[in-house]
XYZ file of C-alpha atoms in Angstrom:
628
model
C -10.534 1.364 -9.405
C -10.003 -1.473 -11.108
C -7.268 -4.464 -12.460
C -5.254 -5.253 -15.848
C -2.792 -7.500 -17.439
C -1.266 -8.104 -20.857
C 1.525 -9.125 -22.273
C 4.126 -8.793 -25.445
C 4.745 -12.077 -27.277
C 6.526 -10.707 -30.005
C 8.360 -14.420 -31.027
C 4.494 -15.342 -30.975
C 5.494 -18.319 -28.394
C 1.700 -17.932 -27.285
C -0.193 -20.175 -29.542
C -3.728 -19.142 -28.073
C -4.045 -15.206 -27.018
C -7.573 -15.648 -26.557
C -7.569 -18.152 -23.754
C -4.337 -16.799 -22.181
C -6.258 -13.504 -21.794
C -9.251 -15.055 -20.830
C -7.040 -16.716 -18.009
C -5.615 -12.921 -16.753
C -9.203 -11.670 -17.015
C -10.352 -14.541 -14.223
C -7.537 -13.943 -12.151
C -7.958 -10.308 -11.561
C -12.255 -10.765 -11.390
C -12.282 -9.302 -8.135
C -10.699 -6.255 -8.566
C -13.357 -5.388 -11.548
C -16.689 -7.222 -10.798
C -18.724 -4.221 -13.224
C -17.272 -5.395 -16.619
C -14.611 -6.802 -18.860
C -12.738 -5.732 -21.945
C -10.186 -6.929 -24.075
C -7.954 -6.078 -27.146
C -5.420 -7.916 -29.447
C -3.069 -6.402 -31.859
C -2.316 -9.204 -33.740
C 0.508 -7.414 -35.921
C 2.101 -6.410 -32.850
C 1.359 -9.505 -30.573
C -0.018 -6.933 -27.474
C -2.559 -8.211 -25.300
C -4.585 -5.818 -23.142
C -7.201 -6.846 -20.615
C -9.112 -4.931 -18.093
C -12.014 -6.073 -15.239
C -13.859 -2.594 -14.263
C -15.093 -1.139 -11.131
C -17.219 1.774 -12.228
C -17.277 4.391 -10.417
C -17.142 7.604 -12.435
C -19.533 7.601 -15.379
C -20.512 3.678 -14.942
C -22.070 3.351 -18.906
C -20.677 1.824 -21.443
C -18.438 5.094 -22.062
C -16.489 4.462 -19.478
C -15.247 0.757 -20.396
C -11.665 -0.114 -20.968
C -9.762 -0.451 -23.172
C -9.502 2.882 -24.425
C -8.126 4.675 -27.389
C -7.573 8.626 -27.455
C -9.581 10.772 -30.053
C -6.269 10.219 -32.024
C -6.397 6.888 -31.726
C -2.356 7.140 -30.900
C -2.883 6.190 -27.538
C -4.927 2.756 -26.144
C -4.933 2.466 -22.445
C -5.786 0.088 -19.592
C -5.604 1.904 -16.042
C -6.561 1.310 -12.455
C -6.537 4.165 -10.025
C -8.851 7.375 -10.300
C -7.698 11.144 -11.181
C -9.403 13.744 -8.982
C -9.031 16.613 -10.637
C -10.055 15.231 -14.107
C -13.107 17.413 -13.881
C -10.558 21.141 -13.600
C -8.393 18.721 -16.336
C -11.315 17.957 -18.571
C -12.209 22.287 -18.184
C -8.715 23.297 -18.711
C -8.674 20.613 -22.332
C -12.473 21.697 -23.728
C -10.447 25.342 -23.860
C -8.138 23.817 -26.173
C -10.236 22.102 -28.456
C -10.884 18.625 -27.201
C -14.506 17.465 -27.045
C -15.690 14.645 -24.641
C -18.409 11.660 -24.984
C -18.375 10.237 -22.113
C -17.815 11.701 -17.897
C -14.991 9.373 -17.124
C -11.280 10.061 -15.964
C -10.042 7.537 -18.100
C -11.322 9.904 -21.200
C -9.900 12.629 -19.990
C -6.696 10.995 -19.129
C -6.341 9.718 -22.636
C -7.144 13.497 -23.848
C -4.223 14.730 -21.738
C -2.064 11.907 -22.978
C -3.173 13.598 -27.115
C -2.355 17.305 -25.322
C 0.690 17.034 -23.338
C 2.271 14.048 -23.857
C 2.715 11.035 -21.512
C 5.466 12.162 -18.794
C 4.101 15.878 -18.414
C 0.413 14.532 -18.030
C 2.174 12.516 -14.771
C 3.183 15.628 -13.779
C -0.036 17.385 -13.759
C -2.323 15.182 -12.630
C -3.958 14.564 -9.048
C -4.586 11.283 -8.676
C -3.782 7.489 -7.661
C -2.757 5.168 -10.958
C -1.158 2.285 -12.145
C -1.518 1.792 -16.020
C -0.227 0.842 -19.093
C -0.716 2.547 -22.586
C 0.214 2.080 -26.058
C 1.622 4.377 -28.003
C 1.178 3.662 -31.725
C 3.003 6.511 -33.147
C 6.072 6.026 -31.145
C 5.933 2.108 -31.331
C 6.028 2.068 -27.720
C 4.563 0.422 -24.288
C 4.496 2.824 -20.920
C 4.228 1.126 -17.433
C 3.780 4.011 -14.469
C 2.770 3.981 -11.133
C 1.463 6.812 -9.064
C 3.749 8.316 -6.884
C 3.182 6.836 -3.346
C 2.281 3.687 -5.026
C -1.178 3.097 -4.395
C -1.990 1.393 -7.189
C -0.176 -2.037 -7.778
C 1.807 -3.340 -10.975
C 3.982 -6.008 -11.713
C 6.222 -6.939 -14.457
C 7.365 -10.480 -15.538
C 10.365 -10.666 -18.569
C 10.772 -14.137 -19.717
C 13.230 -14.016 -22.629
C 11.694 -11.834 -25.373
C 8.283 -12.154 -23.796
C 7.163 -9.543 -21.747
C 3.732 -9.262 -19.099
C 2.397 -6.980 -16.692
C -0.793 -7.182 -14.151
C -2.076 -5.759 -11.302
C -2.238 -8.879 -9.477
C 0.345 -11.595 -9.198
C -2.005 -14.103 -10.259
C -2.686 -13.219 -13.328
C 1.052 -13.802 -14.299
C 1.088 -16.858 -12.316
C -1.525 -18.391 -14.743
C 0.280 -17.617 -17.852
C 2.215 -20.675 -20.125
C 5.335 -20.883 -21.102
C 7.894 -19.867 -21.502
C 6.601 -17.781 -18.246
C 5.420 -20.516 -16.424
C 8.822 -21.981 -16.002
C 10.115 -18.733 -15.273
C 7.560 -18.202 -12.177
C 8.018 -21.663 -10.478
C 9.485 -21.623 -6.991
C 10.447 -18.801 -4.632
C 12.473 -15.867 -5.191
C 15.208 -16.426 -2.096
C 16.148 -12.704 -1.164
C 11.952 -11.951 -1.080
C 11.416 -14.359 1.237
C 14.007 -13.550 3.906
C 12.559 -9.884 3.569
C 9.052 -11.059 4.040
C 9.780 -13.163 7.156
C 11.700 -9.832 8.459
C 9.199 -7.401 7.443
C 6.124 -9.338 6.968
C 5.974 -8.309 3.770
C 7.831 -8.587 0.454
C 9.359 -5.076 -0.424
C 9.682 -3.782 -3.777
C 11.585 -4.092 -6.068
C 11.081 -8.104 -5.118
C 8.178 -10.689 -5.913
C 7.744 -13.908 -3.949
C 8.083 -15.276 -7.645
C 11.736 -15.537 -9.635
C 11.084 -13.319 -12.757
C 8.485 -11.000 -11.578
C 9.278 -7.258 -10.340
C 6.898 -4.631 -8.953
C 7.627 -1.378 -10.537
C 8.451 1.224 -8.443
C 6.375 3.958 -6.930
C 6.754 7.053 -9.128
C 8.348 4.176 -11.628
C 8.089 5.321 -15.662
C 9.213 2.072 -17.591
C 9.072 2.063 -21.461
C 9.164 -0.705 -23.557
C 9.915 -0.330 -26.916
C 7.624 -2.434 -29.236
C 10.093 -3.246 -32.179
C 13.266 -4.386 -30.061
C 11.415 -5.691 -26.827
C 14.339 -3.309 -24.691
C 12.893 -1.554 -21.446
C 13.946 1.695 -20.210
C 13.333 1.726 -16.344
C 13.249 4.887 -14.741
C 10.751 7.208 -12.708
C 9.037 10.420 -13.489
C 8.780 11.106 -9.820
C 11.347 10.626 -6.801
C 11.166 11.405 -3.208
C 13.667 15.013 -2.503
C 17.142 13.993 -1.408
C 17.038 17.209 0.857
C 15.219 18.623 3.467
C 14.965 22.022 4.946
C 15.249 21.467 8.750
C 14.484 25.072 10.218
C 12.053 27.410 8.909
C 12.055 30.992 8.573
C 10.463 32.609 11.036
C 8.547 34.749 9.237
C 6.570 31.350 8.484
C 5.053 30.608 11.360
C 3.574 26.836 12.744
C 0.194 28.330 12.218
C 0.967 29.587 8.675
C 1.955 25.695 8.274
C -0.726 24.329 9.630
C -3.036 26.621 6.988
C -0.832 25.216 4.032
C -1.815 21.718 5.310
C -5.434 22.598 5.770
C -5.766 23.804 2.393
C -4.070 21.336 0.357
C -6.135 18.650 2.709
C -9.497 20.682 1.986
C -8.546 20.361 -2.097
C -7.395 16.546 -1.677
C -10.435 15.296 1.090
C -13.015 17.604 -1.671
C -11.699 16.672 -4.846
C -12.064 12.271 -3.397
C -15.686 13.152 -2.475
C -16.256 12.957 -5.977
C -18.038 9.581 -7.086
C -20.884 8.348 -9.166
C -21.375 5.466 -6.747
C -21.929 5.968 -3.231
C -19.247 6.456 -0.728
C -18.199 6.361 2.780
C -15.697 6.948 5.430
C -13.462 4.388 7.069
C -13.774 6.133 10.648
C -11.093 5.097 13.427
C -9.259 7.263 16.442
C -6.505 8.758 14.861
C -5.936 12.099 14.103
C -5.813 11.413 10.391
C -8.585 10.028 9.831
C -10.599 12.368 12.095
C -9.751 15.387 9.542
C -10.709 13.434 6.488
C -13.829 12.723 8.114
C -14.477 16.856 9.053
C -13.347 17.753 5.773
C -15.591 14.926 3.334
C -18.567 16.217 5.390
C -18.299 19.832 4.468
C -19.014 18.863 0.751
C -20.717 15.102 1.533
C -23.304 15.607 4.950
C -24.183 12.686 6.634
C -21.337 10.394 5.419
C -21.923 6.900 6.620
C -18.787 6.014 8.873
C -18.050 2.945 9.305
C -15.336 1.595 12.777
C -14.026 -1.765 13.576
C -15.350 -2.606 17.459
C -12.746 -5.202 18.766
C -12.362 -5.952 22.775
C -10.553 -4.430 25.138
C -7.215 -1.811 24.256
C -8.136 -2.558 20.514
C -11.596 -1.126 20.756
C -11.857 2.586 19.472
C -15.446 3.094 19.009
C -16.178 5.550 21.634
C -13.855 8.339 20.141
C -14.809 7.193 16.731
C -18.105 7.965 18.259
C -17.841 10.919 19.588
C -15.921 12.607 16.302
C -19.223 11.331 13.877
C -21.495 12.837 16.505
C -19.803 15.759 16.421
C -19.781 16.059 12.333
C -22.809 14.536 11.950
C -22.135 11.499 10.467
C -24.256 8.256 9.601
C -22.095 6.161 12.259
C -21.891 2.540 12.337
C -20.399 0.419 14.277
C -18.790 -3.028 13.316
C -18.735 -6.044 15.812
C -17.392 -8.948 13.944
C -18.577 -12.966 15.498
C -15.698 -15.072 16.340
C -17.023 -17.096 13.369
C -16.559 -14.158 10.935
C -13.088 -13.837 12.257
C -12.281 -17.475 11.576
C -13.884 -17.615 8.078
C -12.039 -13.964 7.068
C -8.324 -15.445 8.746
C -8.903 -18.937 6.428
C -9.390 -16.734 3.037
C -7.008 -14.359 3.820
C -4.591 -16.123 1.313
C -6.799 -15.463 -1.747
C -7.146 -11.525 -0.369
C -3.535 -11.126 -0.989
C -1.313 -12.324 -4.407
C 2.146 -12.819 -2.062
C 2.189 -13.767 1.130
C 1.041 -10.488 3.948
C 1.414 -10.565 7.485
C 0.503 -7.531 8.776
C -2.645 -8.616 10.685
C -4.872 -5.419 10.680
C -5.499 -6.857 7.079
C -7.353 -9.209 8.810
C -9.389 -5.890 10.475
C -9.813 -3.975 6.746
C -11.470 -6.908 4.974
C -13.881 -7.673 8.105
C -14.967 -3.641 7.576
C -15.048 -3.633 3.925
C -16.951 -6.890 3.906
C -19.515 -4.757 6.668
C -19.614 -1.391 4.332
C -19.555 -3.038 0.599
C -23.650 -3.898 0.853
C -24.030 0.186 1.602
C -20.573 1.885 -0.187
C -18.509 1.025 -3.273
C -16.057 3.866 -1.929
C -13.984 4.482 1.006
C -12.565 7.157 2.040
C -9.318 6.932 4.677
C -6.669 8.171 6.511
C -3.498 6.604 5.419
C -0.006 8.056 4.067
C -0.045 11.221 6.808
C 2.043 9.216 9.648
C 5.013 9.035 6.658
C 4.239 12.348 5.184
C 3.926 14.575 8.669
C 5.933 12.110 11.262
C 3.798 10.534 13.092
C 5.377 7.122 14.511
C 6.684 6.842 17.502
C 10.122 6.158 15.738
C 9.847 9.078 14.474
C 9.845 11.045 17.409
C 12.226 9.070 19.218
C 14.674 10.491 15.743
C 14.237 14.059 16.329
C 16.134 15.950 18.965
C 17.197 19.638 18.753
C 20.336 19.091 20.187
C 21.199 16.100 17.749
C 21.223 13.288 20.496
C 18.814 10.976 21.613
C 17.720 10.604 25.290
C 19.845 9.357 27.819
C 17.478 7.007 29.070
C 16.977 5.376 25.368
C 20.652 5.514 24.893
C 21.009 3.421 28.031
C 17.959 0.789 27.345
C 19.697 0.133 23.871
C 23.210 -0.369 25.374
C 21.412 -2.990 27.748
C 19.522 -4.482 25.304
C 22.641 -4.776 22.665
C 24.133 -6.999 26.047
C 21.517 -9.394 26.596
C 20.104 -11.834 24.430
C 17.233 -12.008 22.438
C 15.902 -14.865 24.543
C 16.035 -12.751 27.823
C 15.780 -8.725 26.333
C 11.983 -10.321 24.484
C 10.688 -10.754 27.904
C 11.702 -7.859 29.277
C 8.561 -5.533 28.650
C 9.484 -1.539 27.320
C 6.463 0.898 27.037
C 4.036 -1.553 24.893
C 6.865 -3.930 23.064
C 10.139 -5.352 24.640
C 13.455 -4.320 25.381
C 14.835 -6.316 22.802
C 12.423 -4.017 20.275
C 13.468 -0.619 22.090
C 17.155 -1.882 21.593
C 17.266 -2.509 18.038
C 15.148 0.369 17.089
C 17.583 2.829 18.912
C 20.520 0.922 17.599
C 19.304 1.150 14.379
C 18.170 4.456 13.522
C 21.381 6.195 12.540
C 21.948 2.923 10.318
C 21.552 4.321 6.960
C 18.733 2.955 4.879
C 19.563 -0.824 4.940
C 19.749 -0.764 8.714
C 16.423 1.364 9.330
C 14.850 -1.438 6.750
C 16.322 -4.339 8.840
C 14.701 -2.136 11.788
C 11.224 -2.426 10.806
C 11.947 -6.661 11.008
C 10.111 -6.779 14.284
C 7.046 -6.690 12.612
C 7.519 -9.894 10.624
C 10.210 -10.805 13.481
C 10.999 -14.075 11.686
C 14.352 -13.351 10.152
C 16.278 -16.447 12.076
C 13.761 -18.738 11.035
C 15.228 -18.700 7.800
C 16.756 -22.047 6.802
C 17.979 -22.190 2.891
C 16.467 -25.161 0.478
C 15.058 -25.871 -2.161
C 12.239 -24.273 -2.153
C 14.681 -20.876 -2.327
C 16.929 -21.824 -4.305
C 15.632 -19.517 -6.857
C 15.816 -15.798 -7.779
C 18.619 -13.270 -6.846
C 18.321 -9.467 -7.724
C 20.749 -6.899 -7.598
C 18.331 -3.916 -7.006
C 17.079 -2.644 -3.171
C 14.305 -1.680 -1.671
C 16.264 1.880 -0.409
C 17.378 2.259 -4.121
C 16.703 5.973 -4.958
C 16.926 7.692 -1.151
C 18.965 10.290 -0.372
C 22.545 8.864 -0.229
C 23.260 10.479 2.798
C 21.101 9.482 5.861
C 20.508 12.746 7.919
C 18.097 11.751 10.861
C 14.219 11.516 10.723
C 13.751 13.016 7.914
C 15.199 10.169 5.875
C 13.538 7.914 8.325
C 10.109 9.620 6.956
C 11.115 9.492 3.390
C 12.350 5.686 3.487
C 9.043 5.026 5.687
C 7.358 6.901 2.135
C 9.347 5.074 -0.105
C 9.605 1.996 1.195
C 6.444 0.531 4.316
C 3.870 2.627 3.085
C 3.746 1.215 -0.622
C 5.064 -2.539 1.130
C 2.832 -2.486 3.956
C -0.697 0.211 4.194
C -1.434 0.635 1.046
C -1.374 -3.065 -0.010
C -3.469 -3.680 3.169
C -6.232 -1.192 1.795
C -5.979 -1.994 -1.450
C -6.040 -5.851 -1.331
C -8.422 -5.583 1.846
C -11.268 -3.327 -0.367
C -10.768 -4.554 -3.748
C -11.521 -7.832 -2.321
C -15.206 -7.324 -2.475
C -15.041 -4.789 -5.002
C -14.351 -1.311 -3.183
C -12.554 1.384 -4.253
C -9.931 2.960 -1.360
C -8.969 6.466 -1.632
C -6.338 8.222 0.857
C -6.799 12.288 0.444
C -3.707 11.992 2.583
C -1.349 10.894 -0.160
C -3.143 14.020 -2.833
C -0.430 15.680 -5.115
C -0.676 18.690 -3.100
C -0.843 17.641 -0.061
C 2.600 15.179 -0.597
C 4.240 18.473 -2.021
C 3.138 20.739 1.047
C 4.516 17.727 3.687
C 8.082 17.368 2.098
C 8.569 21.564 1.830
C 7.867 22.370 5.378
C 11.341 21.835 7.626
C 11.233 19.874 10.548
C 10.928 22.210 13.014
C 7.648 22.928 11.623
C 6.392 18.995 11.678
C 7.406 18.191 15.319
C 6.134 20.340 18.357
C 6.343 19.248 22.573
C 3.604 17.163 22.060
C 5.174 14.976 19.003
C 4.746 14.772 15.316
C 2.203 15.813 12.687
C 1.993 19.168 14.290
C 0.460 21.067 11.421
C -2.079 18.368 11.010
C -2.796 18.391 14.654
C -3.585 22.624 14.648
C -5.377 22.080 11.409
C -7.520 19.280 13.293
C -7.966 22.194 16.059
C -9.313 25.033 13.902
C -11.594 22.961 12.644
C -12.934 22.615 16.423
C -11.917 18.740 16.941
C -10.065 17.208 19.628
C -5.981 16.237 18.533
C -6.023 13.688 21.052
C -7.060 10.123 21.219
C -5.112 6.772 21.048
C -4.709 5.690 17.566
C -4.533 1.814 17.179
C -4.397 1.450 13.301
C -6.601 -1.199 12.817
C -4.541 -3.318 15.356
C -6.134 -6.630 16.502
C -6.343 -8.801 18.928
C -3.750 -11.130 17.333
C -2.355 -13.074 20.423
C -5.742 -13.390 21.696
C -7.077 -14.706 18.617
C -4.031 -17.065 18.240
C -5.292 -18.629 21.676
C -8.553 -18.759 20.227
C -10.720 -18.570 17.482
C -8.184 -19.006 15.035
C -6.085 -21.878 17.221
C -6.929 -24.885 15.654
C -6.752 -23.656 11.982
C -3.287 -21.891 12.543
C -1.899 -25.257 14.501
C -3.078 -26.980 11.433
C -0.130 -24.595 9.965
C 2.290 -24.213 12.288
C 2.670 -27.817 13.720
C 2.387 -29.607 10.833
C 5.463 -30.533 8.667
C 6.160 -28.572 5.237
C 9.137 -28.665 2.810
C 9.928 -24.732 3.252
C 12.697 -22.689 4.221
C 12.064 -22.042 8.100
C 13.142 -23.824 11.415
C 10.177 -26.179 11.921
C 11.703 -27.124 15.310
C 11.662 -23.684 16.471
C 8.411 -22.674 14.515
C 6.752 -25.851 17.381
C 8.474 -24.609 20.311
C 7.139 -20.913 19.993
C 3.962 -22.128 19.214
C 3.953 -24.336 22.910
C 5.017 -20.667 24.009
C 2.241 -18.676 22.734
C 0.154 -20.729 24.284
C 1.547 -20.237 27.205
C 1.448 -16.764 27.601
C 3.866 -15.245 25.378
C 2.040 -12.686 23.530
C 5.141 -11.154 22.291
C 5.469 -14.242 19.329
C 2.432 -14.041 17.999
C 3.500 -11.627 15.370
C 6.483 -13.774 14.964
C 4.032 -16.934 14.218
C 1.222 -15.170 12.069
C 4.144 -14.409 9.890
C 4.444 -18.127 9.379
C 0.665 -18.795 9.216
C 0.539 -16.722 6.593
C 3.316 -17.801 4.610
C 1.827 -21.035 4.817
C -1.414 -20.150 4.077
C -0.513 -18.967 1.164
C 2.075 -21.856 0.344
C -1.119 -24.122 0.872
C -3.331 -21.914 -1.550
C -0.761 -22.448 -4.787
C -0.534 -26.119 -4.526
């Protein structure tokens, strides 16, 4: 894993390349502590710049940038293939020689063999990149398919970037610089809903992230870009199965495309590790790394009270065998992790358990450089609660949820908040079951009580810039049929907004690579062909995962928290006094400052139900602070 940048000045606006790159190279330091290359094609005006994390094959012939054995192709890349290794067999029988035992080799060779597009096809793996192609005059931008791997694009008239990281295109001069300033408007209101900005957006005018699955070519000579994807969620889904196929035929597909993905990610030249919590998916990763990797150190998150999971996190590495330890972060490390939580993330991030990955990774990095995880199966197999509360096979929902959201659609938010539902609020249970037969845009407005700030939004200056025309849903299935467009817009849309920017961001923060075996090629392929009926059972979702999990003589059950913390807790303490210093004090930004001070006073009081609601402000503010 690693980060790049570059850019295209072809009016040659940039009078010094050198500097400007050696800016994007400091900017992205973190994500590639091992190294640093650099290349400038001075006829073209293309800058390419890459900070390295070794992992595979950590000499010298490993080191980026690249060119093919043709020399047609010269890459930067961040991500890691996993089957390089049957790749690199499958190209020696067709002539190609290697000098080096890195991925980024062999990707280049299948680049020379196959072409670009087809390679995308074939390979197993987690990528963002950008290559060159010299024959065809041409600059490729792609993305993996779940979107693990971050990249974002910046057009400023006939000047073109790209990064990994935001800040390496905030650094850049003009005519970008001018381009960048300020706030991109529609962002913002979808970060204070969501507590996150969603793609297609940036929290910067000018700036998009390309799309998971995205393909975007930019032709060298004319400066035009072609965006499109080489890889889309399906548009249909098969909802009964044949019965000949039975759930424990299904749950043997899932096993064995998990065995390939968890097997083929135990591969490293630096040492590696498990992040170990309750949940079911992480639990199989965990039985399956330790059939090829004994002994695995595991490292879980101990937090107080319902948080804590280390006693079934326990329990599973005693029962594989695993090098367990156990993670009790000091009040003080919470405090120092909140205040730098601005610099972990390029936009502004709510989602608190980021808070939890970067107090782990900081605990593993002396021991691992690779982590191993359980993230993408929820999406992939159905395993939110929202999910379940979708599926029905009688095509109607409960009478007892139809009823709480009639209530909760009577009262107002002020009253239905306080009302407590289960583990949330009425208000919560109301919009989520009003909600989920909304089509794409409504299920998206859904997930806003996570950031839960929408109606703090107040337009000014600060937003007066940036529109865009393109939406996060933008390439679903037209048509929303039930949960299974719930999963696919969860796919599509949260898990490359929200989880995997919380794993990536979180590790690469002290230089650790993340790796989901969850989110494998094969494994994403086997999820979207099995029908419904095959993915929820009595006992809820992820049902082939859950059997899979059995024959492999684990427990299914156990609460899974997802790295949740504390938050309202910590809000009260540790972190009071530097979020007051935040929330109470006065700022020129788009929100209700009157409003922000009164749920504060709240909070205080007892109201643990706004302290997502004012962490989405912290951190907006946080970050606000940190570009000043």
């Amino acid at each position: 894993m690693c980060g790049f940048a570059g850019f295209i000045d072809r009016p040659n606006r940039i009078a010094d390349p050198a500097s400007v790159m050696t800016s994007m190279s400091a900017a992205i330091h973190h994500r590639g502590p091992d190294g640093e290359g650099r290349s400038f094609d001075e006829s073209r005006r293309i800058a390419l710049v890459h900070r390295r994390l070794a992992i595979q094959d950590p000499s010298d012939a490993g080191a980026q940038p690249m060119r093919s054995a043709s020399e047609r192709f010269e890459l930067v890349y961040n991500g890691e293939i996993y089957d390089f290794l049957e790749l690199r067999a499958e190209l020696e029988t067709l002539g190609h020689r290697f000098h080096g035992g890195s991925d980024t080799e062999v990707l280049l060779a299948c680049f020379d063999a196959w072409g670009i597009e087809e390679t995308l096809r074939r390979v197993d793996g987690m990528f963002a990149f950008a290559v060159v192609d010299r024959q065809e005059g041409r600059l490729t931008l792609a993305r993996d398919q779940a979107g693990q791997k971050p990249l974002l694009l910046a057009v400023a008239g006939e000047c073109i970037a790209f990064a990994s990281d935001l800040r390496a295109l905030e650094v850049l001069p003009d005519p970008f610089a001018s381009q960048l300033s300020g706030i991109n408007q529609d962002a913002f209101r979808w970060y204070l809903a969501n507590g996150a900005v969603p793609w297609p957006f940036s929290i910067r005018p000018g700036v998009e992230h390309i799309p998971p699955g995205g393909l975007f070519e930019i032709d060298l000579e004319s400066g035009r870009i072609a965006r499109r994807r080489w890889w889309t969620p399906p548009t249909e889904f098969p909802e009964e199965t044949d019965e000949r196929f039975t759930s424990e035929d299904a749950a043997k597909q899932v096993l064995d495309a998990l065995r390939t993905s968890v097997h083929r990610q135990c591969r490293s030249d630096r040492p590696i590790g498990i992040f170990l919590s309750a949940g079911i998916d992480s639990r199989i990763v965990a039985a399956l790394a330790s059939e090829v990797r004994p002994g695995l150190p595991a490292f879980t998150l101990g937090l107080p009270g319902p948080f804590d999971e280390t006693g079934d996190a326990a329990m599973v590495a005693a029962r594989l065998g695993l090098d367990h330890r156990i993670v009790r972060p000091s009040e003080e490390a919470v405090l120092e992790t909140a205040r730098q939580l601005h610099s972990v993330a390029d936009a502004p991030f709510a989602d608190s358990s980021l808070l939890a990955t970067v107090l782990l990774s900081r605990a593993a990095r002396p021991e691992i450089a690779v982590a191993l995880g359980g993230d993408g199966g929820d999406e992939l197999f159905g395993g939110y609660r929202r999910h379940l509360a979708a599926t029905d096979p009688r095509g109607f929902k409960p009478r007892l949820a139809r009823r709480l959201a009639a209530i909760g659609a009577l009262l107002p938010d002020s009253i239905s908040g306080k009302i407590k539902v289960g583990r949330g609020t009425l208000r919560d249970a109301s919009y989520r079951m009003q909600n989920t037969q909304l089509g794409h845009e409504g299920y998206l407005r859904l997930r806003g009580t996570q950031g839960d700030a929408a109606d703090l939004f107040e337009p000014g200056p600060i937003a007066a810039r940036g529109r865009s025309r393109r939406n996060p849903w933008d390439g679903l299935a037209p048509e929303w049929n039930g949960v299974r467009s719930m999963m696919s817009a969860d796919f599509r849309t949260y898990l490359p907004d929200d989880p995997l920017v919380k794993v990536d961001r979180g590790t690469m923060s002290c230089g650790m690579e993340y790796r989901s075996p969850m989110l494998g090629r094969d494994v994403i392929s086997t999820a979207w062909s099995l029908g419904t009926d095959r993915l929820f059972d009595a006992r809820g979702g992820r049902a082939p995962v859950r059997a899979a999990l059995r024959s492999l003589g684990l427990s299914d059950r156990g609460a899974k928290r997802g790295f949740a913390v504390p938050l309202s807790g910590w809000l009260r303490g540790p972190l009071r006094e530097w979020a007051e210093s935040l929330v109470l004090r006065d700022f020129e930004d788009p929100v209700d400052q009157t409003a922000i001070r009164e749920d504060w006073q709240r909070l205080q009081s007892g109201r643990s139900d706004l302290a997502a609601r004012l962490w989405t402000i912290v951190c907006w503010r946080a970050w606000l602070t940190s570009r000043d």
